[in-house]
Coordinates of C-alpha atoms and ligand atoms in Angstrom, one line a residue:
M6 CA 122.3 78.3 110.4
L7 CA 124.7 80.5 111.6
E8 CA 124.5 82.2 114.4
S9 CA 121.5 82.4 116.5
N10 CA 118.1 83.9 115.4
S11 CA 118.2 87.8 117.1
S12 CA 121.6 88.3 116.5
L13 CA 120.6 87.9 113.2
T14 CA 117.7 89.9 113.6
V15 CA 120.3 92.7 114.7
A16 CA 122.6 92.3 112.1
T17 CA 119.5 92.6 109.5
T18 CA 118.0 95.0 111.6
T19 CA 121.5 97.0 111.8
A20 CA 121.1 96.5 108.2
A21 CA 119.1 98.8 107.2
G22 CA 121.3 101.6 109.1
A23 CA 124.6 100.5 108.0
V24 CA 123.1 100.2 104.6
A25 CA 123.2 103.8 104.5
A26 CA 123.7 106.1 106.6
G27 CA 122.5 104.8 110.5
Y28 CA 125.6 106.4 111.5
Y29 CA 123.9 109.9 110.3
Y30 CA 121.8 110.1 113.1
A31 CA 124.1 110.4 115.1
K32 CA 125.8 113.7 114.0
K33 CA 122.7 115.4 113.3
K34 CA 121.3 118.7 114.3
K35 CA 118.5 118.8 117.2
N36 CA 115.9 118.5 114.7
T37 CA 112.1 118.6 117.0
R38 CA 110.0 117.3 113.6
C39 CA 111.6 113.8 114.0
P40 CA 109.8 110.7 114.5
P41 CA 109.9 109.4 117.6
V42 CA 112.0 106.5 119.5
V43 CA 110.8 103.7 120.1
P44 CA 112.2 103.7 124.5
Y45 CA 115.4 101.6 125.5
T46 CA 116.5 100.9 128.9
I47 CA 120.1 99.5 127.3
P48 CA 122.2 102.2 125.7
W49 CA 123.6 100.5 122.8
L50 CA 122.0 97.5 122.1
G51 CA 118.7 99.4 122.6
S52 CA 115.5 97.3 121.4
A53 CA 117.6 94.8 120.0
I54 CA 117.2 92.1 121.8
T55 CA 113.2 92.4 121.9
L56 CA 113.8 93.1 118.1
G57 CA 115.2 89.7 118.1
K58 CA 113.1 87.8 119.3
D59 CA 110.1 88.2 117.0
P60 CA 110.3 91.2 114.8
D61 CA 106.6 90.9 113.3
A62 CA 105.4 92.0 117.2
F63 CA 107.8 94.1 117.7
F64 CA 107.0 96.6 114.4
H65 CA 103.4 95.8 114.9
D66 CA 103.8 97.0 118.8
A67 CA 105.7 99.5 118.0
R68 CA 103.3 100.5 115.0
E69 CA 100.2 100.6 117.4
K70 CA 102.4 102.9 120.1
Y71 CA 104.4 105.1 118.4
G72 CA 102.2 105.5 115.0
D73 CA 103.7 104.8 110.8
I74 CA 106.9 106.2 111.3
F75 CA 109.5 105.7 114.3
T76 CA 113.0 105.3 114.9
V77 CA 115.0 102.1 116.4
Q78 CA 118.0 101.7 118.6
A79 CA 119.1 98.7 118.0
A80 CA 122.6 97.1 118.3
G81 CA 124.3 100.6 118.1
T82 CA 122.5 101.9 114.3
R83 CA 119.3 104.1 114.5
S84 CA 117.0 103.4 111.8
T85 CA 113.7 105.5 111.1
Y86 CA 110.8 102.7 109.8
V87 CA 108.4 103.7 107.9
T88 CA 105.4 100.7 108.2
S89 CA 101.8 102.0 106.7
A90 CA 100.7 102.0 103.5
A91 CA 99.9 105.6 103.2
A92 CA 103.3 106.5 104.4
I93 CA 105.6 104.0 102.4
S94 CA 103.0 104.3 99.0
S95 CA 103.5 108.2 99.7
I96 CA 107.7 108.0 99.9
Y97 CA 107.0 105.8 96.3
R98 CA 105.3 108.6 94.8
N99 CA 107.8 111.5 95.3
S100 CA 111.2 109.9 93.8
K101 CA 113.0 113.0 93.2
S102 CA 113.3 113.3 97.3
F103 CA 113.8 109.3 98.2
V104 CA 116.1 108.3 96.1
F105 CA 117.3 104.1 95.6
T106 CA 120.2 104.6 94.2
P107 CA 122.6 105.5 97.2
T108 CA 122.0 102.1 98.5
R109 CA 122.2 100.6 95.6
L110 CA 125.5 101.3 95.1
D111 CA 126.4 100.6 99.6
V112 CA 125.4 97.2 99.1
S113 CA 127.8 96.9 96.1
V114 CA 130.5 97.3 98.1
K115 CA 129.1 96.2 100.9
M116 CA 127.7 92.7 100.0
F117 CA 129.0 91.8 96.6
D118 CA 132.3 92.7 97.6
M119 CA 132.4 95.1 94.0
P120 CA 136.4 97.2 94.7
R121 CA 135.0 101.0 94.9
S122 CA 136.8 101.9 91.6
I123 CA 134.5 100.9 90.1
V124 CA 131.4 101.7 91.6
Y125 CA 132.3 105.2 92.9
D126 CA 135.5 106.7 90.2
N127 CA 133.3 107.5 87.5
D128 CA 128.9 107.2 86.9
Y129 CA 129.0 103.4 84.5
M130 CA 127.3 102.3 87.1
T131 CA 124.3 105.1 87.3
E132 CA 125.2 106.2 84.1
T133 CA 125.1 102.8 81.8
M134 CA 124.6 99.2 83.9
F135 CA 121.5 99.9 86.4
P136 CA 119.7 101.7 83.0
M137 CA 120.2 99.0 81.2
H138 CA 119.2 96.2 83.4
H139 CA 116.3 98.4 83.5
R140 CA 115.8 98.2 79.9
I141 CA 116.7 93.9 79.4
L142 CA 114.2 93.4 82.3
A143 CA 111.3 95.5 80.8
P144 CA 108.2 93.0 80.6
S145 CA 108.7 93.3 76.5
N146 CA 112.2 92.1 76.3
V147 CA 112.2 89.3 79.2
T148 CA 110.4 86.7 76.8
P149 CA 113.4 85.6 76.0
M150 CA 114.8 84.9 79.2
V151 CA 111.4 83.1 80.1
D152 CA 112.1 81.0 77.4
A153 CA 115.3 79.7 78.3
L154 CA 114.1 79.0 81.9
I155 CA 111.5 76.4 80.7
K156 CA 114.0 75.0 79.0
H157 CA 116.6 74.2 82.0
T158 CA 114.0 74.0 84.5
V159 CA 112.6 70.8 82.3
G160 CA 115.8 69.1 81.9
V161 CA 115.5 69.5 85.6
V162 CA 112.4 67.8 85.8
K163 CA 113.9 64.9 83.1
E164 CA 116.8 63.9 85.9
S165 CA 114.4 64.4 88.9
H166 CA 111.8 62.0 86.7
S167 CA 115.1 59.7 85.9
Q168 CA 115.9 59.7 89.8
I169 CA 112.2 58.1 91.0
I170 CA 113.3 54.7 90.8
A171 CA 111.2 53.4 92.7
N172 CA 107.1 54.3 93.8
Q173 CA 108.0 56.4 95.8
W174 CA 111.2 59.2 96.2
S175 CA 111.7 60.3 100.1
T176 CA 113.9 63.1 99.7
T177 CA 113.6 67.1 100.6
L178 CA 111.3 69.4 99.2
E179 CA 115.3 71.3 99.5
E180 CA 117.2 69.1 98.0
F181 CA 113.9 68.2 94.9
A182 CA 112.7 71.7 94.6
H183 CA 114.8 73.8 95.9
K184 CA 118.3 73.5 94.5
P185 CA 117.2 71.8 90.7
V186 CA 115.4 75.4 90.5
F187 CA 118.2 77.0 91.2
R188 CA 120.2 75.4 88.8
A189 CA 117.5 76.3 86.2
I190 CA 117.7 79.8 87.1
S191 CA 121.8 79.8 87.0
A192 CA 121.7 77.9 84.1
T193 CA 118.9 80.7 82.1
M194 CA 120.8 83.3 83.6
F195 CA 124.6 82.0 82.9
G196 CA 124.2 79.3 79.7
P197 CA 123.6 75.8 80.6
R198 CA 127.8 75.1 80.7
F199 CA 127.9 77.1 84.1
P200 CA 128.6 75.3 86.5
A201 CA 125.7 75.6 88.9
E202 CA 126.0 72.5 91.0
K203 CA 129.6 73.7 91.8
T204 CA 128.6 77.1 93.3
Y205 CA 124.4 75.7 95.8
D206 CA 126.5 75.1 99.2
P207 CA 129.1 77.9 98.8
F208 CA 125.7 80.4 97.5
L209 CA 123.9 78.5 100.3
V210 CA 126.1 79.8 102.6
F211 CA 126.9 83.6 101.5
D212 CA 123.1 84.1 101.3
D213 CA 122.7 83.3 105.1
Y214 CA 125.7 86.0 105.5
V215 CA 123.8 88.5 103.3
P216 CA 122.3 89.9 106.4
F217 CA 125.6 90.7 107.8
F218 CA 127.4 92.1 105.1
A219 CA 124.5 94.2 104.2
A220 CA 125.7 95.6 108.3
G221 CA 128.9 96.2 107.7
A222 CA 129.7 93.3 110.1
P223 CA 133.7 93.4 111.2
A224 CA 134.9 90.7 109.3
L225 CA 135.6 88.0 112.4
F226 CA 132.6 87.5 112.5
V227 CA 132.0 87.0 108.6
Q228 CA 134.7 84.6 107.7
K229 CA 132.9 81.9 106.7
G230 CA 130.6 84.3 104.7
V231 CA 133.9 85.7 102.7
R232 CA 135.1 82.5 102.0
A233 CA 132.1 81.3 100.2
R234 CA 131.7 85.0 98.9
K235 CA 134.8 84.5 96.8
H236 CA 135.0 81.2 96.2
L237 CA 131.6 82.2 94.0
I238 CA 133.9 85.1 92.5
D239 CA 136.4 82.7 91.9
L240 CA 134.4 80.3 90.0
F241 CA 132.5 83.3 87.7
E242 CA 135.7 84.6 87.3
E243 CA 137.0 81.4 86.3
Y244 CA 133.7 81.0 83.5
L245 CA 133.9 84.5 82.1
G246 CA 137.4 84.1 80.8
T247 CA 136.2 80.0 79.2
P248 CA 135.9 81.0 75.5
G249 CA 132.1 80.1 74.7
W250 CA 130.7 80.9 78.0
D251 CA 128.3 83.5 76.5
D252 CA 126.3 80.6 74.3
G253 CA 123.0 80.5 75.8
A254 CA 124.0 82.7 78.4
A255 CA 121.2 84.8 78.7
E256 CA 121.2 88.7 77.4
I257 CA 121.0 90.8 80.8
I258 CA 125.1 88.9 81.6
T259 CA 126.3 89.5 78.4
A260 CA 125.3 93.0 78.5
I261 CA 126.6 94.0 81.3
V262 CA 129.8 91.7 80.3
N263 CA 130.6 92.6 77.1
G264 CA 129.3 97.0 78.1
A265 CA 132.0 96.8 80.8
R266 CA 135.1 95.2 79.2
N267 CA 134.7 97.6 76.4
E268 CA 132.9 100.5 76.6
S269 CA 133.9 100.7 80.3
Q270 CA 137.0 104.1 81.0
P271 CA 139.0 101.9 82.4
P272 CA 137.6 98.4 81.3
W273 CA 136.8 96.3 84.1
T274 CA 138.9 93.8 85.0
D275 CA 137.3 89.8 84.7
R276 CA 137.4 89.6 88.7
E277 CA 135.9 93.3 89.2
L278 CA 133.2 91.2 86.4
A279 CA 132.9 88.4 88.7
T280 CA 131.8 90.0 91.7
A281 CA 129.2 92.3 89.7
V282 CA 127.7 89.2 88.5
N283 CA 127.7 87.6 91.4
S284 CA 125.6 90.6 92.0
D285 CA 123.2 89.2 89.7
F286 CA 123.5 86.6 90.5
W287 CA 122.3 87.2 93.8
A288 CA 119.3 89.0 93.1
A289 CA 117.2 86.2 90.7
N290 CA 118.7 82.7 92.7
G291 CA 118.3 84.8 96.2
N292 CA 114.2 85.0 96.2
M293 CA 113.4 83.8 93.0
S294 CA 114.3 79.8 94.1
W295 CA 113.1 81.0 97.3
G296 CA 109.3 82.0 96.6
F297 CA 109.0 79.0 94.3
F298 CA 109.8 76.8 97.4
W299 CA 107.5 78.8 99.5
C300 CA 104.4 77.8 96.5
M301 CA 105.0 74.2 96.8
N302 CA 105.6 74.1 100.8
L303 CA 103.1 77.0 101.8
M304 CA 100.2 74.4 99.8
L305 CA 101.9 71.0 101.0
H306 CA 100.9 72.9 104.5
E307 CA 97.2 72.8 103.1
P308 CA 94.4 70.8 104.1
Q309 CA 94.5 69.3 100.4
G310 CA 98.0 70.2 100.3
L311 CA 98.5 70.0 96.2
A312 CA 94.8 69.2 95.4
P313 CA 93.4 72.1 94.1
L314 CA 96.8 73.3 91.6
Y315 CA 96.4 69.8 90.1
E316 CA 92.5 70.1 89.4
E317 CA 93.4 73.2 87.8
V318 CA 96.4 73.2 86.1
D319 CA 95.2 69.8 84.8
A320 CA 92.3 71.1 83.1
A321 CA 94.1 74.1 81.4
R322 CA 96.4 71.0 79.6
D323 CA 93.3 69.1 79.2
S324 CA 91.1 72.0 77.5
W325 CA 94.5 72.8 75.7
L326 CA 95.9 69.0 73.9
K327 CA 91.2 69.1 73.2
A328 CA 91.6 72.1 70.6
H329 CA 95.3 71.7 69.9
R330 CA 94.7 68.2 69.4
S331 CA 98.8 66.9 68.3
A332 CA 100.4 69.3 71.1
D333 CA 102.9 67.8 72.5
L334 CA 103.6 69.2 76.5
S335 CA 106.5 66.5 77.2
G336 CA 108.5 68.8 77.7
D337 CA 110.5 67.8 73.3
N338 CA 108.5 70.4 71.9
L339 CA 110.0 72.9 74.3
T340 CA 108.2 75.5 71.7
E341 CA 104.2 73.9 72.3
L342 CA 105.6 73.8 75.8
G343 CA 106.4 77.2 76.6
E344 CA 102.6 78.7 74.3
F345 CA 100.6 75.9 76.6
L346 CA 101.8 77.9 79.5
D347 CA 101.3 81.6 77.7
N348 CA 97.7 80.8 77.3
A349 CA 97.2 78.8 80.3
S350 CA 95.2 80.6 82.9
L351 CA 95.8 79.4 85.9
P352 CA 94.6 82.2 87.9
L353 CA 94.4 79.3 91.1
I354 CA 98.4 79.3 90.4
M355 CA 99.4 82.7 89.9
S356 CA 97.3 83.9 93.1
T357 CA 99.3 81.4 94.7
V358 CA 102.9 82.6 93.0
S359 CA 101.2 86.5 95.0
E360 CA 100.0 85.7 98.2
S361 CA 103.7 83.6 99.0
L362 CA 105.4 86.3 98.1
R363 CA 103.3 88.4 100.6
V364 CA 103.3 85.6 103.6
S365 CA 107.4 84.8 102.6
S366 CA 109.0 88.4 102.3
S367 CA 110.1 90.3 104.4
S368 CA 111.6 93.5 102.6
F369 CA 113.4 96.9 103.4
S370 CA 112.8 98.9 100.0
I371 CA 115.8 102.2 101.7
R372 CA 115.2 105.8 100.5
T373 CA 117.7 108.1 100.9
V374 CA 116.7 112.1 101.2
V375 CA 118.6 114.1 98.8
E376 CA 117.8 117.2 100.0
D377 CA 117.0 119.7 103.4
G378 CA 113.6 119.7 104.5
V379 CA 111.2 117.0 103.1
T380 CA 108.3 115.9 104.9
I381 CA 106.5 112.7 103.8
N382 CA 103.3 113.4 101.7
G383 CA 100.3 113.0 104.7
Y384 CA 103.4 112.9 107.9
P385 CA 103.3 116.5 108.1
Q386 CA 104.9 116.4 111.4
F387 CA 108.0 114.6 110.4
E388 CA 110.8 116.6 108.6
F389 CA 113.8 114.8 107.2
S390 CA 117.4 116.0 106.0
K391 CA 119.6 115.2 103.7
G392 CA 121.0 111.8 104.6
D393 CA 118.6 110.9 105.8
V394 CA 117.2 107.1 105.8
L395 CA 113.7 105.5 105.6
V396 CA 113.3 102.4 105.7
C397 CA 110.4 101.6 104.6
Q398 CA 109.0 98.0 106.7
T399 CA 107.0 96.1 103.8
R400 CA 106.3 93.1 105.3
S401 CA 104.6 95.8 108.0
V402 CA 102.1 96.7 105.1
H403 CA 101.8 92.9 104.6
L404 CA 100.9 92.2 107.7
D405 CA 98.4 95.2 108.1
Q406 CA 94.9 93.1 109.5
E407 CA 92.6 96.1 108.3
I408 CA 94.5 95.9 104.7
Y409 CA 94.4 92.6 104.4
G410 CA 91.7 91.5 107.2
P411 CA 92.3 89.7 110.6
D412 CA 93.7 86.9 108.9
A413 CA 96.9 88.1 107.8
A414 CA 99.3 86.6 109.5
A415 CA 97.6 83.6 107.6
F416 CA 98.6 82.0 104.1
K417 CA 94.9 82.2 101.8
P418 CA 95.9 80.2 98.4
D419 CA 93.1 82.1 97.0
R420 CA 93.5 85.3 98.2
F421 CA 94.5 87.1 94.4
L422 CA 92.0 86.2 92.4
D423 CA 90.4 89.0 91.5
S424 CA 87.7 90.4 94.2
G425 CA 90.3 89.3 96.9
I426 CA 92.6 91.7 96.5
V427 CA 90.8 94.3 96.0
T428 CA 89.7 97.3 98.4
E429 CA 86.5 99.4 99.8
D430 CA 87.4 101.8 97.3
G431 CA 87.9 99.8 94.6
S432 CA 91.7 100.5 94.6
R433 CA 94.5 97.0 94.3
K434 CA 95.7 96.1 97.8
P435 CA 99.2 97.3 98.2
F436 CA 101.2 94.1 97.8
L437 CA 105.0 95.4 98.3
A438 CA 106.8 91.8 97.9
F439 CA 109.0 93.6 94.5
G440 CA 109.2 97.4 95.9
G441 CA 107.5 99.7 94.5
G442 CA 107.8 102.9 93.1
V443 CA 110.6 103.7 90.4
S444 CA 112.6 101.1 92.0
Q445 CA 110.7 98.9 92.4
C446 CA 112.2 95.0 92.2
E447 CA 113.5 95.1 88.1
G448 CA 113.5 90.9 87.6
R449 CA 109.3 90.6 88.9
H450 CA 108.5 90.5 85.0
F451 CA 110.7 87.7 85.2
A452 CA 110.0 86.8 88.2
A453 CA 106.6 86.5 88.6
K454 CA 106.1 84.8 84.9
G455 CA 109.0 82.5 85.8
C456 CA 107.3 81.1 89.3
K457 CA 104.1 80.8 87.5
F458 CA 105.4 78.6 85.2
I459 CA 107.7 76.4 86.8
V460 CA 104.8 75.5 89.9
A461 CA 102.8 74.3 86.7
L462 CA 106.1 72.6 85.2
F463 CA 106.4 70.5 88.8
L464 CA 102.8 70.3 89.4
L465 CA 102.5 68.5 85.7
N466 CA 104.8 65.9 86.1
F467 CA 104.9 65.6 90.1
D468 CA 102.8 64.1 92.3
I469 CA 104.1 65.1 95.8
K470 CA 102.9 64.7 99.4
L471 CA 104.1 65.7 102.7
D472 CA 105.7 62.4 104.5
P473 CA 104.1 61.5 107.5
A474 CA 107.3 60.0 108.7
H475 CA 108.3 63.1 109.6
E476 CA 106.7 65.3 112.6
A477 CA 106.0 68.8 109.9
P478 CA 105.3 72.8 111.1
S479 CA 101.5 73.0 111.4
S480 CA 100.8 76.4 110.2
G481 CA 102.6 78.9 107.2
S482 CA 104.6 81.5 110.0
A483 CA 105.9 78.7 111.8
L484 CA 107.8 77.7 108.5
F485 CA 109.8 81.6 108.0
D486 CA 112.5 82.1 109.6
I487 CA 111.3 85.2 110.2
T488 CA 114.9 87.3 112.0
R489 CA 116.1 87.7 108.6
I490 CA 114.3 89.9 108.5
G491 CA 114.7 92.9 105.8
T492 CA 116.5 91.4 103.0
G493 CA 113.8 89.2 101.0
I494 CA 112.1 86.3 101.0
L495 CA 112.2 84.7 104.2
H496 CA 114.6 81.3 104.2
P497 CA 112.9 77.7 106.5
T498 CA 113.2 76.9 109.6
K499 CA 113.9 73.3 108.8
P500 CA 114.0 70.6 105.9
T501 CA 110.7 69.9 104.4
H502 CA 110.6 66.0 104.3
I503 CA 108.2 65.0 101.6
L504 CA 107.2 61.6 99.3
V505 CA 106.9 61.9 95.2
S506 CA 105.8 59.9 92.9
K507 CA 106.4 60.4 88.8
R508 CA 102.2 61.3 87.7
K509 CA 100.3 59.0 85.7
Ligands
HEM623 C1 110.3 86.2 93.7 C2 111.4 87.5 93.4 C3 112.1 88.1 93.9 C4 111.3 89.1 95.0 C5 110.4 88.6 96.3 C6 113.2 90.4 94.5 C7 112.6 91.3 95.4 C8 113.1 92.5 95.3 C9 113.2 93.7 96.1 C10 112.1 93.7 97.0 C11 113.9 95.2 95.4 C12 113.5 96.4 96.1 C13 112.6 97.5 94.9 C14 112.9 98.6 96.1 O1 113.5 98.9 97.1 O2 111.7 99.2 96.2 C15 113.9 94.8 94.2 C16 114.6 95.0 93.5 C17 115.8 94.2 93.0 N1 115.8 92.9 92.1 FE1 114.7 91.8 93.0 N2 113.5 90.7 93.3 C18 112.8 89.0 92.7 C19 113.7 88.5 92.0 C20 114.7 89.1 90.7 C21 115.2 89.0 89.4 C22 114.8 87.6 89.5 C23 116.4 89.7 88.9 C24 117.1 89.5 88.0 C25 116.7 88.5 86.3 C26 116.0 91.4 90.1 C27 116.5 91.8 90.4 C28 116.4 93.5 91.0 C29 117.4 94.7 90.5 C30 118.3 94.8 89.1 C31 117.0 95.3 91.5 C32 117.0 96.7 91.8 C33 116.5 97.5 91.3 C34 116.3 98.9 90.9 O3 117.5 100.1 91.1 O4 115.8 99.8 90.8 N3 115.0 90.7 91.1 N4 114.2 92.7 93.7

């Protein structure tokens, strides 16, 4: 870990405000209809220490005392947090007044070092590139990407198979599952020639620094992160200049590159493009590879381990083979394997994916107010002005006991089986791992399907269990580094040691 936990939280908390306009608060006219400020004694530092110690407890207690919407002073920044499903949903529904685009542009510069000229000097990003993302990642268009992911996951699974020479392979879940899936996702996006292996270490370092970049931390504190980011951008620049790089790359990447090279005025340089594709690389890998990782990890820590999932996937495979006697599910015939995965009934695996994302995600869904005198439906006591920034703290909703019951913080793999996710009035319980509204995560269709298929492929091929020789944390929440708030799927506190063998 690069920093102490509390300084990481301070950074991520600061990020919420700094990402767009915490500074706006300071110069704002006196508005008596502002949300309450969580009291603090030390000027500037504010609530940073309490927040840093245990963000989940901080947001829970603050909500109990000050209501669904409140403002927090932390390390020189003031951010207004929205913590209830009702308020967040009202914000999502009013997409005319509460918008995401300013944040998306701001992080392009702060986190990904995209030059301001390509982000702000014309409207190519907002008018062409963002809609392109939306179209290509739509459910009806995402099939080729899912197919490529199956292909590359089969590739990494076969490699791991060949690594198991003795009966059992003693390794970590990070090495066995996270890294190969990172490579599979990378190859899916950039094609099989992409040097994914070379990007893994710099990516991990860069990802660790993302909260600090988002917070606009001074250069002195982020030197290592800047070097890692530069390393990644260098690699992408070199790769995009290699003839034939786009052979087997996903449309989401080829369309960005070809569009910005040929349609943007002026055309983007390869360096500029490299910064842009690095942002897509992070959006996909930063969340999806960890999402998959948590499915496996949290199940491994359940009393029965992966057994219920093996049972489900084995039953699905057996019934498929009964109906398709000559089907080859070994991975040698990708069409047949793809058909099986697409049609297999795997409700518990799907529930496990959703539940893993529910408990392991800590995302800020940030919206900027674009007109004066705006209120949140249901909260007329507060009025917001143009430039105000609201941070929808989606984790608070996932941990809300009134929605998910007294065991809201616990990982329950079957929670998302049909009846478990319906509220008393028949509506679906809020699930905000992908944010919400018109700016909900565009990669969610690919990510949700992809995680389901990757889990199934790993289960079909490997017996995995926790290594009893290593002490393992006993419950889900102890596994997460909850201090990395606001930037997506949480990271583990320490490596998970496992024993792997080939499935018979
Ligand atoms: C488990 C995996 C993932 C999680 C948990 C996740 C989460 C999120 C969240 C929370 C947001 C912000 C939404 C909001 O503010 O309401 C977001 C936005 C976005 N994500 Fe993901 N994401 C995942 C995978 C992906 C993948 C695989 C891609 C691309 C292939 C992707 C592309 C994007 C894009 C383009 C946006 C911006 C959407 C917009 O501005 O409208 N994400 N994601």
